[in-house]
XYZ file of C-alpha atoms in Angstrom:
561
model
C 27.261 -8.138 16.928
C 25.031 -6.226 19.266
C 23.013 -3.302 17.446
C 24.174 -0.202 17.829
C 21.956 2.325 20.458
C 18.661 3.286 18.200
C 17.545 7.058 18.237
C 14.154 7.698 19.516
C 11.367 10.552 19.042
C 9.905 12.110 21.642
C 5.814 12.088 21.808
C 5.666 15.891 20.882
C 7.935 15.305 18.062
C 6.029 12.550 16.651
C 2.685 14.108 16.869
C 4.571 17.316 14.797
C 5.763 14.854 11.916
C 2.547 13.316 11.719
C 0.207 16.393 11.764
C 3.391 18.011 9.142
C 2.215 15.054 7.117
C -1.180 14.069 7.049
C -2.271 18.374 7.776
C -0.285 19.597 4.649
C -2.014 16.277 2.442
C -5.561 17.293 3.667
C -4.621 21.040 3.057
C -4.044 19.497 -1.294
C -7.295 17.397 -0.751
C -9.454 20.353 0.363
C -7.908 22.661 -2.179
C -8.670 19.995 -4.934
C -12.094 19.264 -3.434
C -15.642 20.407 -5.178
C -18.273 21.767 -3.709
C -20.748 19.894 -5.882
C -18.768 16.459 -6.120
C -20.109 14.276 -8.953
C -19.261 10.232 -8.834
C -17.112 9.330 -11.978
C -14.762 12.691 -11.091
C -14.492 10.960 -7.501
C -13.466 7.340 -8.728
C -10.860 8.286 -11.461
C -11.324 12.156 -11.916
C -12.858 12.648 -15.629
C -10.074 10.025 -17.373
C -8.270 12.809 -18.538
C -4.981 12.954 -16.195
C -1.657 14.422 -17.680
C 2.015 12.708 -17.821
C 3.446 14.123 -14.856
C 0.608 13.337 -11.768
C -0.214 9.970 -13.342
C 3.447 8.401 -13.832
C 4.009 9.776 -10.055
C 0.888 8.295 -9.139
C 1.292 4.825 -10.388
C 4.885 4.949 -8.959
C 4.075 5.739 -5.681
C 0.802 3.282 -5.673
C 3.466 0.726 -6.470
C 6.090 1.927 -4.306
C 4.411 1.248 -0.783
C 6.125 0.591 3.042
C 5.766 -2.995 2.627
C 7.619 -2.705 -0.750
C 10.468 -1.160 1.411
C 10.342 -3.785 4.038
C 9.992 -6.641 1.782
C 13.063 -5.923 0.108
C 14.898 -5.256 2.649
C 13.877 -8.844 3.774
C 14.564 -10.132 0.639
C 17.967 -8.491 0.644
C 18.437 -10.105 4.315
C 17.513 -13.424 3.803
C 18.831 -14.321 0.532
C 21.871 -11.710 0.546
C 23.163 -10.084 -2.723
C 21.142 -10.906 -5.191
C 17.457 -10.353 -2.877
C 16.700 -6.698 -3.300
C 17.564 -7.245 -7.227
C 14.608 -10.104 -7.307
C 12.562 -7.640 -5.672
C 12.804 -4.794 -7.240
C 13.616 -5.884 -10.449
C 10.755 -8.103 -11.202
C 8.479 -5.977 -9.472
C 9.374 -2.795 -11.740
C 9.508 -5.030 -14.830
C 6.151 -5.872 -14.110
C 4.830 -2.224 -14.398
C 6.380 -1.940 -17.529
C 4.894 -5.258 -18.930
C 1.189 -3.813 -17.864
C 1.304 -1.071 -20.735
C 0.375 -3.202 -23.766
C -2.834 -4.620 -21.736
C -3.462 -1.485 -20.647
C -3.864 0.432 -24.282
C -6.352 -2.797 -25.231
C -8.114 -2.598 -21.874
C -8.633 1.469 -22.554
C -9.431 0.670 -26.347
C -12.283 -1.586 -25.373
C -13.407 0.476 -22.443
C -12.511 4.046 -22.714
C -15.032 5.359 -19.651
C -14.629 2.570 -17.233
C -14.346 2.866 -14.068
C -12.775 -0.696 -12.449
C -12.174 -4.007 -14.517
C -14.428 -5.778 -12.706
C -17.413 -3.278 -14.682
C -15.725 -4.146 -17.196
C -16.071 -7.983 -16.554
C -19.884 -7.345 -16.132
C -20.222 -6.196 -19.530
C -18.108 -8.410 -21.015
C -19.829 -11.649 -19.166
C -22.121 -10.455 -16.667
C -22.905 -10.466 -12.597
C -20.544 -13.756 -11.651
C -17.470 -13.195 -13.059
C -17.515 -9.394 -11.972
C -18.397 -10.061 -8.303
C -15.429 -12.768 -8.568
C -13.218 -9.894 -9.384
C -14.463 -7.294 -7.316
C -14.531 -9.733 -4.471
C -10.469 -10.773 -5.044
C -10.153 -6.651 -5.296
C -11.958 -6.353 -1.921
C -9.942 -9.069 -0.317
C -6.726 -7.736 -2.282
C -6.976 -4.384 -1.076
C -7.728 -4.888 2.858
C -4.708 -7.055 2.682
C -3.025 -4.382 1.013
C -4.399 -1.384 4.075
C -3.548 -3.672 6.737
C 0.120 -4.408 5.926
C 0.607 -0.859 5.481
C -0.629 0.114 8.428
C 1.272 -3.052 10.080
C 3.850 -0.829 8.910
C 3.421 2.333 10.326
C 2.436 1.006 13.550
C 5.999 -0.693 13.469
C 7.905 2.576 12.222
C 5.874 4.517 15.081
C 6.642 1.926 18.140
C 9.980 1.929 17.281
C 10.802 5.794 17.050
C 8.443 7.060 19.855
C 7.220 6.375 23.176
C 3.850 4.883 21.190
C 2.654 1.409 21.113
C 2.003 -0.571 18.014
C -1.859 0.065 18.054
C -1.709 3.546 18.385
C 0.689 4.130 15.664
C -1.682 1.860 13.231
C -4.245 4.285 14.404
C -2.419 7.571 13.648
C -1.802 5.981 10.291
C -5.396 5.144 9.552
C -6.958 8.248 10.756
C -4.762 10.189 8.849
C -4.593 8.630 5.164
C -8.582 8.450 5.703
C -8.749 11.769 6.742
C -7.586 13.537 3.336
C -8.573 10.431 1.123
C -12.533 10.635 2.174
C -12.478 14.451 1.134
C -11.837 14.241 -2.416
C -11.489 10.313 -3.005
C -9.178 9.411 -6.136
C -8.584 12.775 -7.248
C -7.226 13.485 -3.534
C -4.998 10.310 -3.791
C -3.475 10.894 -7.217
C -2.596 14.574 -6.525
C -0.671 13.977 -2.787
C 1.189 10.943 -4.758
C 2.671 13.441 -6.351
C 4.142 15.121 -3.518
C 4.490 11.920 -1.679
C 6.340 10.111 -4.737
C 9.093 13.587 -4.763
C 9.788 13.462 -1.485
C 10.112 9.512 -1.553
C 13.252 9.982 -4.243
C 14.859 12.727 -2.364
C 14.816 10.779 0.956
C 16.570 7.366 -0.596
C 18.669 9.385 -2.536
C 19.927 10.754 1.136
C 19.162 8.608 3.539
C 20.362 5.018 1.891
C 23.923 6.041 1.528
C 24.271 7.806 4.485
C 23.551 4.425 6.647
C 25.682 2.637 4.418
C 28.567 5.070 5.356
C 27.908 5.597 8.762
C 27.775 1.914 9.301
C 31.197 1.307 8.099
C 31.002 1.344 3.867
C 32.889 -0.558 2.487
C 34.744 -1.857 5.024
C 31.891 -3.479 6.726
C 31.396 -5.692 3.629
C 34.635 -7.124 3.964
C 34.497 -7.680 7.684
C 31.024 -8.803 8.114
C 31.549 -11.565 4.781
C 31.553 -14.407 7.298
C 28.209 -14.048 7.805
C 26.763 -14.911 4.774
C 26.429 -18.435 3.531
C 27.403 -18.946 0.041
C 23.944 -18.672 -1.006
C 23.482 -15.554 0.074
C 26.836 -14.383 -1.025
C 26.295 -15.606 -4.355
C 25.031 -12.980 -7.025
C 23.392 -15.732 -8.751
C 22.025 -17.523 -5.974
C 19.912 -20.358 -7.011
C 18.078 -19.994 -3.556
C 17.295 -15.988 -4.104
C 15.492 -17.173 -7.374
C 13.753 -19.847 -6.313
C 12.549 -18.649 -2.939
C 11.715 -14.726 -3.398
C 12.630 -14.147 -7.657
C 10.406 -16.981 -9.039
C 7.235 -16.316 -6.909
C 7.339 -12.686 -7.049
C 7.516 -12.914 -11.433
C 4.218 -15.084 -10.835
C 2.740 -12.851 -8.470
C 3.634 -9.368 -9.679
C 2.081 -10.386 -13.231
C -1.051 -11.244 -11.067
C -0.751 -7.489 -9.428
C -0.331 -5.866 -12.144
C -3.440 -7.660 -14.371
C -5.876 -7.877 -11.365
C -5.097 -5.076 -9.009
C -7.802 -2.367 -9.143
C -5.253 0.405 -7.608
C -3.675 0.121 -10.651
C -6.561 -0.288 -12.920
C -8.038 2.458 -12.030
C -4.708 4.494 -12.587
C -5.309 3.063 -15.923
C -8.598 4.359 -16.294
C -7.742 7.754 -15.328
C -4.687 8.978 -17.439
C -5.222 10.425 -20.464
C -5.151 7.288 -23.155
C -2.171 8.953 -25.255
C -0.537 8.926 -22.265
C -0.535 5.498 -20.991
C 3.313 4.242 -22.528
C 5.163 6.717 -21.015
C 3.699 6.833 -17.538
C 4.448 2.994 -16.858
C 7.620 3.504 -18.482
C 8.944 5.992 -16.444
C 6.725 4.434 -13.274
C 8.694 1.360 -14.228
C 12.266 3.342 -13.608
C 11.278 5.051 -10.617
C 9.978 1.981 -8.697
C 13.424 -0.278 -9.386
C 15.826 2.183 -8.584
C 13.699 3.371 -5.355
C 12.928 -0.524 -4.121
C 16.263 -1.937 -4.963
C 18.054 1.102 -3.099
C 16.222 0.205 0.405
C 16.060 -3.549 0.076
C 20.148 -2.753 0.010
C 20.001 -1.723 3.554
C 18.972 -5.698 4.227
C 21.912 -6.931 2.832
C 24.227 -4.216 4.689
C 21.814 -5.495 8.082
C 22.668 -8.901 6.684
C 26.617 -8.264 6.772
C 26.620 -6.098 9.810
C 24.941 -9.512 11.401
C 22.059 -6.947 12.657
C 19.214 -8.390 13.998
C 15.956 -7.218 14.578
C 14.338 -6.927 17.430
C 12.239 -10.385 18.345
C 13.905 -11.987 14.955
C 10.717 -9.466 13.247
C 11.596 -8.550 10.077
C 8.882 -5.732 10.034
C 11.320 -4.243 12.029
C 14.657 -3.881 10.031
C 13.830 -1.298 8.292
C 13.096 1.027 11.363
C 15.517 -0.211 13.593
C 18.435 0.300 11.104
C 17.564 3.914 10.311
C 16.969 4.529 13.850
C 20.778 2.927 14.367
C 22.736 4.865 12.198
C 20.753 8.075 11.509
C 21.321 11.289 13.817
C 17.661 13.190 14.519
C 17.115 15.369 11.336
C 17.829 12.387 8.865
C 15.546 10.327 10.985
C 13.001 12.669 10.500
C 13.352 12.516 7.051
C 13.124 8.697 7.122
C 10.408 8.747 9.287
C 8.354 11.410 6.535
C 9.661 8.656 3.501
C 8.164 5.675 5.169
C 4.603 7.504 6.290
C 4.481 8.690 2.564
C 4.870 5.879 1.275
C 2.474 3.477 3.086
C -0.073 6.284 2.746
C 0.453 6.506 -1.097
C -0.545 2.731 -1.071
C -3.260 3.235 1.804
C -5.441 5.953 0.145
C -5.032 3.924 -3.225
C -6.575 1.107 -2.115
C -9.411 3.101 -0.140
C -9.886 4.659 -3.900
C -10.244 1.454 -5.267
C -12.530 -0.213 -2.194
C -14.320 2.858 -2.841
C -15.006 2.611 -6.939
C -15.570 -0.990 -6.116
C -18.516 -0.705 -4.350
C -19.702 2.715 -5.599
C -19.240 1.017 -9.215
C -19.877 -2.668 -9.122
C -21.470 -3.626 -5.928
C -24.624 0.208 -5.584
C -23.975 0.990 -9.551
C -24.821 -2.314 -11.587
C -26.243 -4.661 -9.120
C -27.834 -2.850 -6.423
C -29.761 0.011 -8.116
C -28.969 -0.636 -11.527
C -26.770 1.638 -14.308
C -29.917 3.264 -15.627
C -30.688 3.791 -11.931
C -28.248 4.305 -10.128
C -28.043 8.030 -8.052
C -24.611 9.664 -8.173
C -25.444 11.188 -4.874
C -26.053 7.997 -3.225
C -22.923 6.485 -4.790
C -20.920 9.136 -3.276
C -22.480 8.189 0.447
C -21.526 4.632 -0.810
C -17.921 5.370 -1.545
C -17.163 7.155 1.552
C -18.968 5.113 4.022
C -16.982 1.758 2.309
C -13.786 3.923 3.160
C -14.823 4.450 6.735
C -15.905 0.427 7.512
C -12.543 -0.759 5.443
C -10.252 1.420 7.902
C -12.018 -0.184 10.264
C -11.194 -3.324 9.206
C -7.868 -2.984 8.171
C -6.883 -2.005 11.601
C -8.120 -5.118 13.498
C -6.515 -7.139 10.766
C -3.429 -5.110 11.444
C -2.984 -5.888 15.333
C -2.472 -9.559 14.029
C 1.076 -8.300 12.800
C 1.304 -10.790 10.339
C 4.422 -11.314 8.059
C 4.410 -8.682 5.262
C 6.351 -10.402 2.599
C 4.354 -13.480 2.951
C 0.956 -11.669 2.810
C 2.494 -9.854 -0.816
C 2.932 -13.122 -2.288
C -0.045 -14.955 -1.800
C -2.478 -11.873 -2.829
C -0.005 -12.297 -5.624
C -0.570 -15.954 -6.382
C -4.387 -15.897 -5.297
C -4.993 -12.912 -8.338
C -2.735 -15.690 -10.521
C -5.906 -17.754 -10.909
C -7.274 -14.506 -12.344
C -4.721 -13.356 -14.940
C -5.645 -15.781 -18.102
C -9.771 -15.520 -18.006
C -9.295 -11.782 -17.348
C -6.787 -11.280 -20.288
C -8.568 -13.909 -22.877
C -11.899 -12.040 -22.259
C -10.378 -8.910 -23.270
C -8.640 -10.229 -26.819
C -10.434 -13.562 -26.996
C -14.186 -13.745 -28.288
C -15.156 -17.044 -27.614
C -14.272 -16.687 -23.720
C -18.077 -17.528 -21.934
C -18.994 -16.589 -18.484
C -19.626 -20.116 -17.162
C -15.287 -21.080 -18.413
C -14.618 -17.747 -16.533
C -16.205 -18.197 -13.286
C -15.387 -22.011 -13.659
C -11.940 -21.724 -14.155
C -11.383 -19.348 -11.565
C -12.698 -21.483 -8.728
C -11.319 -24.660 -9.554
C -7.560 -22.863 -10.034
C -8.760 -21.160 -6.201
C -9.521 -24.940 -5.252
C -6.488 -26.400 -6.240
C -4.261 -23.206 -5.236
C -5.352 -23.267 -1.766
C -4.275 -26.575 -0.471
C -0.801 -26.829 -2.305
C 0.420 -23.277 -0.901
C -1.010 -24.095 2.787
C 0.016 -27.798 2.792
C -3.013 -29.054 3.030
C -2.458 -32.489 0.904
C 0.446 -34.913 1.191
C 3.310 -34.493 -0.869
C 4.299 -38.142 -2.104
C 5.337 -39.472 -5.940
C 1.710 -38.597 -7.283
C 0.772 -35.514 -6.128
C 4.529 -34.194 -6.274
C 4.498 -35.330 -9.718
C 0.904 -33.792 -10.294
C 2.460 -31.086 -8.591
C 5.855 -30.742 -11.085
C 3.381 -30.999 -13.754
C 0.942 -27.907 -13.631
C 4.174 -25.927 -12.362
C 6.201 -26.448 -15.507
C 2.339 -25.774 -17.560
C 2.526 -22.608 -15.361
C 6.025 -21.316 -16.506
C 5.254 -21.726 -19.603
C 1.730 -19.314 -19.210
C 3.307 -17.208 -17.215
C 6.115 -16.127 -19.875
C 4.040 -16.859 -23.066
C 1.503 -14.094 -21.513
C 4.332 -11.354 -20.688
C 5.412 -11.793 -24.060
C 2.368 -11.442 -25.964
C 1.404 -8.142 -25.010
C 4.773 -6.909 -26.538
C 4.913 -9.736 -29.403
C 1.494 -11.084 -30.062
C 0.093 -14.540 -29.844
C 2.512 -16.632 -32.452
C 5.495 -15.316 -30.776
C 3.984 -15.912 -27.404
C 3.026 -19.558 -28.300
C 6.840 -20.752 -29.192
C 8.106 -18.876 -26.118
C 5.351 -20.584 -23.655
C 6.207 -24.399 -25.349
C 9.765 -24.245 -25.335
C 9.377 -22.825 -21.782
C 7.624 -25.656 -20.830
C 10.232 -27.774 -22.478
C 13.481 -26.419 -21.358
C 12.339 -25.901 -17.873
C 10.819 -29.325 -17.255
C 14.169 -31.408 -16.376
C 14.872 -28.877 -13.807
C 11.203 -28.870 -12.551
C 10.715 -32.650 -11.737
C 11.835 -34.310 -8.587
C 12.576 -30.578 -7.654
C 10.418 -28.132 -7.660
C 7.250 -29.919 -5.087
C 9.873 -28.768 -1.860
C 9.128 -24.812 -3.031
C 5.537 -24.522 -2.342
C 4.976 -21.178 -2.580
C 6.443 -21.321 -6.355
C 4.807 -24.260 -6.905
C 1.197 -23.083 -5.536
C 1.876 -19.705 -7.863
C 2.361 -21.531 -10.545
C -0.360 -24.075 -10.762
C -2.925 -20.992 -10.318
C -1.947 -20.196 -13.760
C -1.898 -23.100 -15.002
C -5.423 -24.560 -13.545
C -7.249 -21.533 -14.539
C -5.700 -21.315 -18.385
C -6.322 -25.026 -18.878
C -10.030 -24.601 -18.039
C -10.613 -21.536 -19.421
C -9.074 -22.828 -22.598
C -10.506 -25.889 -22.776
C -14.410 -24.779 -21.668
C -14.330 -21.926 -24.861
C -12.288 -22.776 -27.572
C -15.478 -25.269 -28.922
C -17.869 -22.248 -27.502
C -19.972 -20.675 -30.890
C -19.857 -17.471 -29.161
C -18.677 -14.074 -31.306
C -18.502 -11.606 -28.509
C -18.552 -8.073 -30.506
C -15.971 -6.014 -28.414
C -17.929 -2.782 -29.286
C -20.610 -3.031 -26.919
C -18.286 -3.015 -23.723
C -17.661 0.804 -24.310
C -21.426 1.290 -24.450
C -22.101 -1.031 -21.680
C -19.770 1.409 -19.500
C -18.960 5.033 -19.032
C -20.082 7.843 -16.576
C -22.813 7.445 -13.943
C -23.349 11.213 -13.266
C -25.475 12.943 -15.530
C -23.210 16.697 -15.099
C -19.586 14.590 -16.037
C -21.588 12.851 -18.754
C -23.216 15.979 -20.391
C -19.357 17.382 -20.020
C -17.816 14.491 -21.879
C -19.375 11.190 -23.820
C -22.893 11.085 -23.925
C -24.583 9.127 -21.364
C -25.315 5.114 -22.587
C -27.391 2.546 -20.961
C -27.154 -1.259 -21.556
C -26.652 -2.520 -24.810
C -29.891 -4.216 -25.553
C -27.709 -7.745 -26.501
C -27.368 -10.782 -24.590
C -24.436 -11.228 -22.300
């Protein structure tokens, strides 16, 4: 069918949203803003933040614009069952961070990123690995969004694509650089409030005004019985499989949510992802909905684009005020994402990169840090926008971050419970899992009976890590051990001769299983008895004023790392 006439804004009205927007989220920032700013308060605001900010915080840093788009993809590529293996998994995967969280706070109740954490738990290598993935993560991360605000802003105005991704840039750095985290958590709140009102209008509105229900009985013909099929084996295997693996790999290795970690108050830490966890799969899985309606409406974006579904159906079927509304949802959402990830550039370098290997932790000047953070905002804006005018696919660029943090997830978890974990099976495990990763997702080796065996091999090892580790957070390590073998065993008929055509999966998988071989296999002979104590003296505040208000101020533990 041909799409139906899409609404656009004129420039003025545009330039109104947008300064409605961004102008009322500076006006929080400079409210919430100090005078005399001190370092630890800017990277995650004196660790002490209540139920209400933090559980709208971590759903709104989860619930980004490409989250919207990529479901709606999901829902319009593999029909009924997409948006569910979206959202779903994704807000599953919130919930299953909790019980690593409370032994991640335990061990390091004043830390600022994971990757500080990694220093004191092994030293320089394995927390430049991590803070390097974070860096990579996160520009990834800024670009899409912007990707998709330049999108939402070419389609509803008379603005091109690069000047949209430059409204969006200059205006999530314009209120995040004031206050840094502290400005971020507080406008998620407002951002995250506005979000749920919006789908709770907007989503069945377009369903109605584009024909509801009718228009699913009509429009069936379109579907193939795949995507018609609730229990499509296709939907699992192309989006559901690949976004469990990669969403665990978020959710362990993402310092967005780390540091959201970090900053609640520790009592607090069950509820917030519980309720974070709600919020995000009823908000994700709503949207990705409007796919499958595009789907049976035989809607088709512009240039076959899938950045533009979103967009281009609201702009079909909405009249001008509900547009508006739309057009507030998706700029607060990409900018909930977008200053999260400037937070977390920003604690990355003011922490790990100036604080313990530049100047030092004994050394290191809050002030300076400060001028760190800020400037690392500025030159990752930067960056993010000339990454952006590639326009690259957003769904795809979700799931390998997701699968490139998988080589990550075991050596980051082990070090945490396990004592025997050593730097050298860290660091070693990590690159060889990168090594192996890289050429399997990008095709890069020929697929015959050995290496699609080899292939089949690590993949079923994979499922069988990638389950046994979301169970023991909740269960503990017996429990986890019987559901990671029989895993292994029941999913290893299906996996040969099969799964080497699904490389994404495949590539996803092996990361896990690569890295938790090594890392296994380098420590469990190790003699080392880490004592878990020193991390929390290792870490903690780096400005003498929050110190003096809170823990006392520690330096290095004088043991070997």
């Amino acid at each position: 069918m041909n799409n139906p006439e899409a609404v656009q804004f004129s420039a003025v009205i545009v330039v109104l949203l947008l300064l409605f927007f961004y102008g009322g989220t500076f006006f929080i920032s400079t409210r919430i803003g100090k005078k005399k700013e001190n370092a630890d308060g800017y990277m995650t605001a004196g660790n002490k933040i209540g139920f209400g900010i933090s559980a709208a915080s971590m759903t709104a840093t989860w619930i980004w614009a490409s989250s919207m788009y990529a479901s709606a993809t999901s829902g319009y590529t593999y029909g009924i069952s997409g948006p569910i293996h979206y959202g779903l998994w994704g807000a599953l995967m919130i919930l299953f961070i909790y019980p690593f969280g409370k032994r991640i706070r335990a061990v390091a109740p004043r830390a600022h990123t994971l990757a500080e954490v990694m220093h004191a738990r092994h030293g320089r290598s394995s927390q430049l690995m991590l803070a390097g993935s974070n860096v990579v993560g996160s520009l990834i991360s800024l670009m899409s969004n912007f990707i998709a605000g330049g999108v939402l802003i070419s389609m509803l105005s008379p603005f091109n694509f690069i000047q949209g991704v430059l409204a969006v840039a200059s205006g999530v750095l314009l209120y995040t650089l004031w206050s840094g985290f502290r400005a971020s958590v507080l406008t998620d709140f407002v951002q995250v409030m506005a979000m749920l009102g919006a789908v709770a209008i907007l989503v069945p509105f377009i369903f109605f005004a584009a024909g509801f229900p009718a228009a699913f009985e009509t429009g069936a013909g379109n579907l193939t019985p795949q995507q018609s099929n609730f229990f499509s084996s296709e939907a699992f295997l192309g989006q559901g499989a690949p976004y469990i693996a990669a969403v665990l790999a978020y959710a362990i290795g993402n310092q967005t949510i780390a540091q959201r970690l970090f900053a609640v108050r520790e009592d607090l830490i069950k509820p917030t992802f519980i309720t974070a966890t709600i919020g995000y799969g009823a908000m994700v899985i709503g949207v990705g909905m409007l796919g499958v309606l595009a789907l049976y409406l035989g809607f088709e974006p512009t240039g076959g684009d899938m950045n533009n579904l979103i967009p281009e159906m609201a702009a079909s079927y909405l009249p001008g005020v509900l547009l508006a509304l739309f057009f507030i949802m998706i700029v607060g959402a990409l900018s909930s994402t977008a200053d999260s990830d400037l937070a977390a550039l920003s604690s990355i370098m003011m922490a790990d990169v100036y604080g313990q290997n530049v100047a030092g932790k004994a050394k290191a000047d809050p002030k300076k840090m400060l001028l760190v953070g800020r400037a690392s905002m500025v030159v990752a804006t930067a960056l993010a926008v000339c990454f952006a005018s590639l326009q690259l696919n957003i769904l795809d660029l979700l799931v390998f971050v997701g699968a490139l943090w998988g080589a990550l997830v075991f050596p980051v978890l082990a070090s945490f419970y396990w004592k025997k974990v050593t730097n050298k099976a860290f660091t070693t495990a990590v690159l060889v899992a990168l090594a192996v990763f890289i050429p399997v997702r990008f095709e890069l080796i020929p697929i015959n009976n050995v290496t699609g065996l080899l292939i089949e091999l690590f993949s079923v090892i994979g499922i069988g890590v990638v389950l046994g580790l979301m169970s023991f957070g909740f269960f503990g390590l017996r429990v986890a051990k019987i559901i990671g073998v029989v895993a292994i065993l029941v999913s290893a008929p299906f996996v040969f001769g099969f799964l080497r055509d699904y490389t994404t999966l495949s590539a996803s998988l092996i990361a896990y299983a690569v890295s938790t071989l090594v890392c296994y296999l380098m420590s469990f002979r190790s003699t080392m008895e880490f004592d878990f104590s020193v991390i929390a003296e290792r870490t903690g505040n780096f400005d003498v004023e929050s110190s003096a208000s809170a823990t006392p101020r520690t330096t290095n533990h004088p043991g070997g790392k």
